[in-house]
């Protein structure tokens, strides 16, 4: 773990971390040590290496003036550097596992399991709050939303403070925010942008969300402008049963009805294989935007 106690107040420190994972990695870090004491907040991005708006937003957070902070902000802008450099979607290219389905990780596991264990033990469990920035992957269109652990009140409050309207309560046991909530640490996962883009408005949406959370947590001075929010308790994913061609009939942001056909998978000969049918009334939170689809790939996710 980084030695936060002995850093000079009001300063920025940065460098690389090389945890022993059985594969050489260099993970960039930034520490904003506030001029005054206060909570320690962990901000991560790049758990998925091609979610670029979230990564750029994390880098922008490093530009905060530490002299304005009461507390410490630790920023790890690219957790999965192998996935980032290889432009890998969903998975890391070392053990081909999705890091955000491995929490809290394993000390004696595969590369991804050990990376997640290191992140959990050395950073998440030692923070007072945790913000994990994400977005749609290279082949996903997405409408912004924030996820938190269902029933964890302080995480719900942090999600509201972030300022994105749609808030999804999740019962996941294997995602980043779960690892924090298990330690009673307010923890959220905020999503914006996708499709390999890092457009200014979406990068700023995420950066400003982090700043709003820092105000909420008392690290920054200021008043939070109230933002409307809508609580969602369901997140239904539709997956492909086949390899083939994907034709979506609904896209991110669309409202759909239960039993509505929201897309179709066809064979490489153009023959119908599967209708994707919504199981709930709700809003499409993400939709796969590539024509190519593989068996068990997500097609879209619907929140309600």
PDB file of N, CA and C in Angstrom, residues 18-26:
ATOM      1  N   UNK A  18       3.837  -1.801  -9.189  1.00  0.00           N
ATOM      2  CA  UNK A  18       4.109  -3.073  -9.869  1.00  0.00           C
ATOM      3  C   UNK A  18       3.839  -4.230  -8.916  1.00  0.00           C
ATOM      4  N   UNK A  19       2.553  -4.518  -8.667  1.00  0.00           N
ATOM      5  CA  UNK A  19       2.235  -5.632  -7.772  1.00  0.00           C
ATOM      6  C   UNK A  19       2.700  -6.963  -8.360  1.00  0.00           C
ATOM      7  N   UNK A  20       3.005  -7.906  -7.484  1.00  0.00           N
ATOM      8  CA  UNK A  20       3.487  -9.214  -7.923  1.00  0.00           C
ATOM      9  C   UNK A  20       2.291 -10.101  -8.258  1.00  0.00           C
ATOM     10  N   UNK A  21       2.038 -10.227  -9.553  1.00  0.00           N
ATOM     11  CA  UNK A  21       0.852 -10.938 -10.021  1.00  0.00           C
ATOM     12  C   UNK A  21       1.194 -12.109 -10.928  1.00  0.00           C
ATOM     13  N   UNK A  22       2.486 -12.396 -11.056  1.00  0.00           N
ATOM     14  CA  UNK A  22       2.900 -13.447 -11.970  1.00  0.00           C
ATOM     15  C   UNK A  22       3.018 -12.987 -13.399  1.00  0.00           C
ATOM     16  N   UNK A  23       2.811 -11.695 -13.614  1.00  0.00           N
ATOM     17  CA  UNK A  23       2.932 -11.085 -14.943  1.00  0.00           C
ATOM     18  C   UNK A  23       3.315  -9.633 -14.706  1.00  0.00           C
ATOM     19  N   UNK A  24       4.308  -9.106 -15.423  1.00  0.00           N
ATOM     20  CA  UNK A  24       4.760  -7.735 -15.143  1.00  0.00           C
ATOM     21  C   UNK A  24       3.733  -6.686 -15.560  1.00  0.00           C
ATOM     22  N   UNK A  25       3.355  -5.834 -14.630  1.00  0.00           N
ATOM     23  CA  UNK A  25       2.446  -4.732 -14.924  1.00  0.00           C
ATOM     24  C   UNK A  25       2.964  -3.463 -14.261  1.00  0.00           C
ATOM     25  N   UNK A  26       2.613  -2.331 -14.848  1.00  0.00           N
ATOM     26  CA  UNK A  26       2.881  -1.016 -14.265  1.00  0.00           C
ATOM     27  C   UNK A  26       1.554  -0.270 -14.227  1.00  0.00           C
TER      28      UNK A  26
END
